[in-house]
Amino acid sequence: PSRILIMIASPAGEKWGKRVRYWQNALWLGDWDFITVLVDEKVTTDEGDVSAEVSAAPKYKEAVVTGYYPSLTALSDKKLDAVACHEVCHVLLSPINKLVDRLIANLPANARPHVGEEWSSIKERVVTDLQQVVFYADHDLRKSRRERRKLREQGKKVEVPK
């Protein structure tokens, strides 16, 4: 049961919501309650502009995926799709992330900052790697389907790979 809360009523908000829903279903998270939000706010960190972020409660299978309008509207459709995929990958891995966050919270106080920084870096790298694998596998699958459909339309026999 997905919901879209669009803080900016616009085609960009609809497009963002549709892409997040696509990846929610593609990554088998259909039993999660997703709220997709698009807000008119620019968020910047030391690493640059933030396009989106996610907050997930795996215990309740709930996630809020927030897109930031100024950053998202500057992206191509393919990049917007990749950002949506990336954020949904964060949701997919959120049970593991919550566990590791609890383990870090139980470390001695002097170890927490270093381990927390290392975990943040690892978490983002793993999500990015997963997003790239999923995104490009999906892209290749859709391309293959389009090519087979085109061949069928031309009257050619098409065998589906097993």
XYZ file of N, CA and C in Angstrom:
486
model
N 0.834 -1.196 0.000
C 0.000 0.000 0.000
C 0.871 1.250 0.000
N 1.125 1.783 -1.175
C 1.972 2.969 -1.296
C 1.120 4.219 -1.328
N 1.660 5.283 -0.809
C 1.014 6.583 -0.878
C 2.037 7.582 -1.375
N 1.553 8.575 -2.065
C 2.429 9.643 -2.526
C 1.944 10.933 -1.905
N 2.808 11.583 -1.181
C 2.508 12.892 -0.626
C 3.374 13.875 -1.396
N 2.744 14.667 -2.212
C 3.492 15.590 -3.051
C 3.372 16.978 -2.465
N 4.474 17.474 -1.981
C 4.478 18.816 -1.413
C 4.443 19.855 -2.537
N 4.834 19.420 -3.710
C 4.771 20.283 -4.885
C 3.925 19.538 -5.899
N 2.740 20.048 -6.180
C 1.885 19.392 -7.171
C 2.473 19.674 -8.541
N 3.092 18.661 -9.109
C 3.764 18.859 -10.388
C 3.979 17.525 -11.068
N 4.229 17.560 -12.359
C 4.588 16.315 -13.053
C 5.837 15.667 -12.456
N 6.757 16.479 -11.947
C 7.978 15.928 -11.337
C 7.637 15.090 -10.114
N 6.670 15.544 -9.331
C 6.252 14.784 -8.156
C 5.627 13.459 -8.526
N 4.799 13.471 -9.558
C 4.184 12.236 -10.037
C 5.246 11.272 -10.566
N 6.177 11.800 -11.329
C 7.241 10.962 -11.900
C 8.074 10.333 -10.782
N 8.418 11.118 -9.766
C 9.197 10.626 -8.632
C 8.446 9.497 -7.932
N 7.168 9.718 -7.656
C 6.370 8.701 -6.984
C 6.271 7.423 -7.795
N 6.088 7.536 -9.086
C 5.985 6.355 -9.948
C 7.284 5.562 -9.967
N 8.414 6.252 -10.009
C 9.702 5.548 -10.043
C 9.966 4.842 -8.717
N 9.635 5.494 -7.601
C 9.824 4.840 -6.298
C 8.929 3.605 -6.210
N 7.666 3.726 -6.635
C 6.749 2.577 -6.606
C 7.250 1.446 -7.504
N 7.792 1.796 -8.662
C 8.333 0.775 -9.561
C 9.395 -0.054 -8.840
N 10.343 0.633 -8.208
C 11.438 -0.086 -7.550
C 10.971 -0.791 -6.286
N 9.969 -0.242 -5.609
C 9.392 -0.947 -4.453
C 8.891 -2.317 -4.890
N 8.188 -2.370 -5.999
C 7.661 -3.644 -6.498
C 8.760 -4.518 -7.084
N 9.690 -3.922 -7.821
C 10.774 -4.694 -8.438
C 11.653 -5.375 -7.395
N 11.802 -4.738 -6.217
C 12.644 -5.299 -5.155
C 11.825 -6.081 -4.126
N 10.612 -6.460 -4.500
C 9.754 -7.311 -3.675
C 9.453 -6.717 -2.313
N 9.198 -5.414 -2.292
C 8.833 -4.736 -1.044
C 7.372 -4.290 -1.078
N 6.557 -5.011 -1.822
C 5.155 -4.653 -1.967
C 4.364 -4.725 -0.674
N 4.844 -5.491 0.304
C 4.139 -5.581 1.581
C 4.539 -4.463 2.544
N 5.430 -3.585 2.109
C 5.813 -2.421 2.902
C 4.864 -1.264 2.591
N 4.679 -0.403 3.570
C 3.910 0.823 3.370
C 4.908 1.938 3.061
N 4.930 2.370 1.820
C 5.830 3.438 1.381
C 5.055 4.742 1.305
N 5.638 5.783 1.816
C 5.139 7.138 1.598
C 6.220 7.855 0.813
N 5.858 8.369 -0.339
C 6.806 9.075 -1.193
C 6.503 10.563 -1.117
N 7.520 11.337 -0.807
C 7.356 12.777 -0.596
C 8.301 13.522 -1.527
N 7.824 14.616 -2.070
C 8.670 15.527 -2.834
C 8.537 16.899 -2.192
N 9.644 17.434 -1.718
C 9.597 18.732 -1.047
C 10.445 19.760 -1.788
N 10.008 20.990 -1.703
C 10.709 22.089 -2.366
C 11.748 22.649 -1.407
N 12.842 21.932 -1.321
C 13.902 22.308 -0.393
C 15.221 21.838 -0.977
N 16.221 22.657 -0.865
C 17.552 22.266 -1.321
C 18.351 21.838 -0.094
N 18.893 20.643 -0.140
C 19.687 20.106 0.959
C 21.094 19.866 0.438
N 22.064 20.401 1.134
C 23.460 20.276 0.731
C 24.283 19.761 1.902
N 25.222 18.875 1.601
C 26.172 18.384 2.599
C 27.582 18.703 2.100
N 28.580 18.247 2.836
C 29.967 18.436 2.411
C 30.233 17.766 1.062
N 29.439 16.742 0.744
C 29.633 15.983 -0.490
C 28.817 16.527 -1.653
N 28.015 17.555 -1.429
C 27.226 18.143 -2.506
C 25.741 18.140 -2.210
N 24.951 18.392 -3.268
C 23.500 18.431 -3.122
C 22.950 17.034 -2.868
N 21.944 16.962 -2.026
C 21.258 15.709 -1.729
C 20.012 15.657 -2.601
N 19.863 14.596 -3.366
C 18.696 14.430 -4.241
C 17.528 13.801 -3.498
N 17.841 12.885 -2.584
C 16.790 12.152 -1.881
C 17.358 11.510 -0.623
N 16.440 11.087 0.234
C 16.835 10.333 1.425
C 15.665 9.459 1.852
N 15.960 8.505 2.710
C 14.930 7.562 3.132
C 14.994 7.366 4.637
N 13.836 7.150 5.204
C 13.714 6.770 6.603
C 12.879 5.504 6.628
N 13.398 4.453 7.255
C 12.701 3.170 7.234
C 12.546 2.613 8.640
N 11.404 1.979 8.866
C 11.119 1.269 10.114
C 10.828 -0.183 9.746
N 11.894 -0.999 9.653
C 11.700 -2.380 9.198
C 10.757 -3.201 10.082
N 10.740 -2.922 11.363
C 9.865 -3.660 12.279
C 8.404 -3.532 11.850
N 8.045 -2.364 11.338
C 6.667 -2.095 10.919
C 6.494 -2.122 9.397
N 7.573 -2.388 8.690
C 7.580 -2.396 7.225
C 7.020 -1.082 6.671
N 7.591 0.008 7.161
C 7.200 1.339 6.714
C 8.440 2.112 6.269
N 8.254 2.900 5.218
C 9.363 3.721 4.732
C 8.824 5.035 4.191
N 9.592 6.090 4.415
C 9.304 7.397 3.831
C 10.481 7.733 2.927
N 10.191 7.917 1.647
C 11.220 8.246 0.672
C 10.998 9.704 0.263
N 11.957 10.541 0.599
C 11.831 11.975 0.353
C 12.757 12.399 -0.776
N 12.183 13.052 -1.762
C 12.959 13.627 -2.851
C 13.000 15.140 -2.684
N 14.099 15.731 -3.055
C 14.257 17.185 -2.957
C 14.135 17.789 -4.342
N 13.057 18.536 -4.509
C 12.632 19.057 -5.808
C 13.756 19.722 -6.613
N 14.487 20.679 -6.059
C 15.505 21.344 -6.900
C 16.537 20.375 -7.472
N 16.973 19.424 -6.681
C 17.988 18.479 -7.153
C 17.413 17.473 -8.137
N 16.217 16.965 -7.857
C 15.625 15.944 -8.727
C 15.249 16.478 -10.097
N 14.784 17.721 -10.160
C 14.369 18.260 -11.463
C 15.556 18.498 -12.391
N 16.747 18.561 -11.842
C 17.948 18.762 -12.663
C 18.446 17.452 -13.276
N 17.849 16.316 -12.878
C 18.335 15.011 -13.325
C 17.640 14.546 -14.595
N 18.354 13.765 -15.390
C 17.739 13.099 -16.541
C 16.779 12.031 -16.009
N 15.923 11.519 -16.875
C 14.989 10.462 -16.463
C 15.744 9.231 -15.963
N 16.824 8.875 -16.639
C 17.602 7.695 -16.240
C 18.232 7.895 -14.865
N 18.759 9.086 -14.617
C 19.382 9.370 -13.322
C 18.327 9.426 -12.213
N 17.159 10.004 -12.514
C 16.058 10.032 -11.548
C 15.666 8.605 -11.171
N 15.582 7.736 -12.167
C 15.259 6.334 -11.945
C 16.330 5.677 -11.070
N 17.588 5.981 -11.327
C 18.683 5.409 -10.536
C 18.622 5.888 -9.086
N 18.273 7.157 -8.873
C 18.150 7.687 -7.509
C 17.006 6.978 -6.782
N 15.870 6.799 -7.458
C 14.744 6.096 -6.838
C 15.145 4.665 -6.481
N 15.823 3.981 -7.378
C 16.305 2.626 -7.124
C 17.242 2.608 -5.919
N 18.149 3.563 -5.868
C 19.114 3.655 -4.768
C 18.401 3.785 -3.419
N 17.420 4.676 -3.360
C 16.712 4.891 -2.092
C 15.934 3.649 -1.671
N 15.324 2.952 -2.628
C 14.590 1.736 -2.297
C 15.560 0.628 -1.867
N 16.770 0.614 -2.413
C 17.794 -0.334 -1.937
C 18.131 -0.075 -0.469
N 18.136 1.191 -0.061
C 18.336 1.503 1.363
C 17.237 0.851 2.202
N 15.998 0.907 1.715
C 14.889 0.287 2.443
C 15.093 -1.222 2.519
N 15.475 -1.830 1.413
C 15.703 -3.274 1.364
C 16.721 -3.719 2.418
N 17.768 -2.930 2.589
C 18.831 -3.284 3.535
C 18.609 -2.716 4.937
N 17.513 -2.021 5.154
C 17.293 -1.347 6.437
C 17.266 -2.273 7.654
N 16.789 -3.515 7.570
C 16.857 -4.361 8.770
C 18.299 -4.588 9.243
N 19.201 -4.802 8.292
C 20.610 -4.984 8.645
C 21.182 -3.676 9.202
N 20.834 -2.569 8.565
C 21.346 -1.272 9.009
C 20.909 -0.957 10.438
N 19.657 -1.240 10.759
C 19.150 -0.974 12.123
C 19.897 -1.831 13.146
N 20.159 -3.082 12.788
C 20.889 -3.961 13.692
C 22.292 -3.428 13.948
N 23.010 -3.081 12.894
C 24.379 -2.584 13.051
C 24.379 -1.261 13.831
N 23.401 -0.399 13.577
C 23.305 0.858 14.340
C 23.141 0.576 15.839
N 22.328 -0.441 16.191
C 22.156 -0.794 17.613
C 23.452 -1.354 18.197
N 24.161 -2.155 17.409
C 25.435 -2.704 17.890
C 26.448 -1.586 18.131
N 26.509 -0.623 17.216
C 27.432 0.512 17.371
C 27.070 1.319 18.609
N 25.783 1.502 18.868
C 25.338 2.270 20.048
C 25.782 1.611 21.344
N 26.030 0.301 21.320
C 26.460 -0.414 22.524
C 27.976 -0.500 22.675
N 28.713 0.079 21.727
C 30.169 0.096 21.847
C 30.594 1.122 22.886
N 31.833 1.018 23.360
C 32.343 2.061 24.251
C 32.276 3.422 23.554
N 31.985 4.451 24.325
C 31.759 5.793 23.779
C 32.901 6.267 22.882
N 34.144 5.955 23.236
C 35.276 6.442 22.439
C 35.399 5.734 21.089
N 34.776 4.572 20.925
C 34.857 3.825 19.664
C 33.724 4.183 18.703
N 32.622 4.693 19.249
C 31.427 4.931 18.424
C 31.651 5.861 17.234
N 32.311 7.015 17.406
C 32.449 7.915 16.251
C 33.190 7.277 15.080
N 34.323 6.630 15.368
C 35.115 6.014 14.294
C 34.336 4.891 13.622
N 33.768 4.000 14.402
C 33.026 2.862 13.843
C 31.787 3.361 13.105
N 31.127 4.371 13.647
C 29.945 4.938 12.997
C 30.266 5.530 11.637
N 31.379 6.255 11.565
C 31.802 6.826 10.274
C 32.143 5.723 9.274
N 32.847 4.714 9.740
C 33.217 3.595 8.867
C 31.962 2.869 8.379
N 31.007 2.643 9.284
C 29.768 1.970 8.908
C 28.987 2.800 7.890
N 28.922 4.107 8.079
C 28.206 4.970 7.116
C 28.805 4.846 5.723
N 30.118 4.826 5.656
C 30.803 4.700 4.377
C 30.532 3.336 3.736
N 30.650 2.276 4.528
C 30.410 0.920 4.026
C 28.963 0.782 3.560
N 28.028 1.253 4.369
C 26.600 1.142 4.054
C 26.285 1.814 2.724
N 26.806 3.009 2.517
C 26.532 3.735 1.275
C 27.171 3.036 0.079
N 28.374 2.511 0.263
C 29.056 1.804 -0.825
C 28.293 0.535 -1.212
N 27.825 -0.225 -0.216
C 27.091 -1.462 -0.494
C 25.762 -1.150 -1.176
N 25.052 -0.128 -0.704
C 23.778 0.241 -1.329
C 24.014 0.692 -2.771
N 25.052 1.466 -3.000
C 25.359 1.924 -4.359
C 25.693 0.745 -5.265
N 26.494 -0.194 -4.774
C 26.824 -1.380 -5.575
C 25.572 -2.199 -5.884
N 24.729 -2.416 -4.872
C 23.491 -3.156 -5.083
C 22.592 -2.426 -6.083
N 22.466 -1.120 -5.917
C 21.637 -0.320 -6.827
C 22.127 -0.459 -8.262
N 23.412 -0.430 -8.478
C 23.932 -0.543 -9.840
C 23.645 -1.917 -10.442
N 23.803 -2.965 -9.651
C 23.523 -4.317 -10.144
C 22.039 -4.439 -10.509
N 21.175 -4.031 -9.592
C 19.727 -4.142 -9.809
C 19.292 -3.253 -10.971
N 19.758 -2.019 -10.978
C 19.340 -1.045 -11.982
C 19.739 -1.498 -13.385
N 20.982 -1.906 -13.565
C 21.436 -2.293 -14.898
C 20.903 -3.647 -15.325
N 20.676 -4.564 -14.386
C 20.032 -5.837 -14.738
C 18.608 -5.569 -15.216
N 17.901 -4.696 -14.532
C 16.538 -4.338 -14.934
C 16.549 -3.640 -16.293
N 17.494 -2.739 -16.486
C 17.613 -2.024 -17.753
C 17.852 -3.009 -18.899
N 18.759 -3.960 -18.691
C 19.060 -4.954 -19.724
C 17.854 -5.845 -19.996
N 17.122 -6.218 -18.959
C 15.934 -7.046 -19.136
C 14.872 -6.308 -19.953
N 14.630 -5.041 -19.607
C 13.642 -4.258 -20.358
C 14.074 -4.072 -21.809
N 15.376 -3.856 -22.025
C 15.891 -3.694 -23.388
C 15.697 -4.988 -24.183
N 15.998 -6.106 -23.559
C 15.833 -7.403 -24.224
C 14.370 -7.644 -24.581
N 13.461 -7.305 -23.691
C 12.030 -7.468 -23.970
C 11.598 -6.588 -25.139
N 12.083 -5.356 -25.170
C 11.741 -4.456 -26.276
C 12.249 -5.020 -27.603
N 13.483 -5.543 -27.590
C 14.058 -6.108 -28.816
C 13.265 -7.322 -29.287
N 12.857 -8.204 -28.356
C 12.064 -9.374 -28.739
C 10.698 -8.952 -29.277
N 10.079 -7.964 -28.641
C 8.782 -7.472 -29.108
C 8.898 -6.915 -30.523
N 9.963 -6.178 -30.787
C 10.177 -5.593 -32.109
C 10.349 -6.691 -33.161
N 11.100 -7.735 -32.819
C 11.290 -8.848 -33.750
C 9.963 -9.560 -34.033
N 9.144 -9.759 -32.986
C 7.836 -10.388 -33.170
C 6.955 -9.545 -34.089
N 7.002 -8.229 -33.896
C 6.206 -7.323 -34.727
C 6.636 -7.389 -36.191
N 7.903 -7.728 -36.429
C 8.421 -7.870 -37.786
C 8.117 -9.263 -38.347
N 7.420 -10.083 -37.555
C 7.039 -11.419 -38.004
C 8.127 -12.460 -37.840
N 9.166 -12.152 -37.119
C 10.263 -13.100 -36.923
C 9.992 -13.974 -35.703
N 10.498 -15.209 -35.770
C 10.363 -16.123 -34.652
C 11.366 -15.738 -33.569
N 10.872 -15.671 -32.349
C 11.724 -15.259 -31.239
C 11.686 -16.337 -30.169
N 12.853 -16.823 -29.800
C 12.945 -17.787 -28.706
C 13.317 -17.053 -27.440
N 12.598 -17.357 -26.384
C 12.872 -16.730 -25.091
C 13.965 -17.521 -24.400
N 15.037 -16.855 -23.955
C 16.125 -17.577 -23.272
C 15.622 -18.184 -21.964
N 16.147 -19.356 -21.652
C 15.726 -20.029 -20.411
C 16.743 -19.860 -19.335
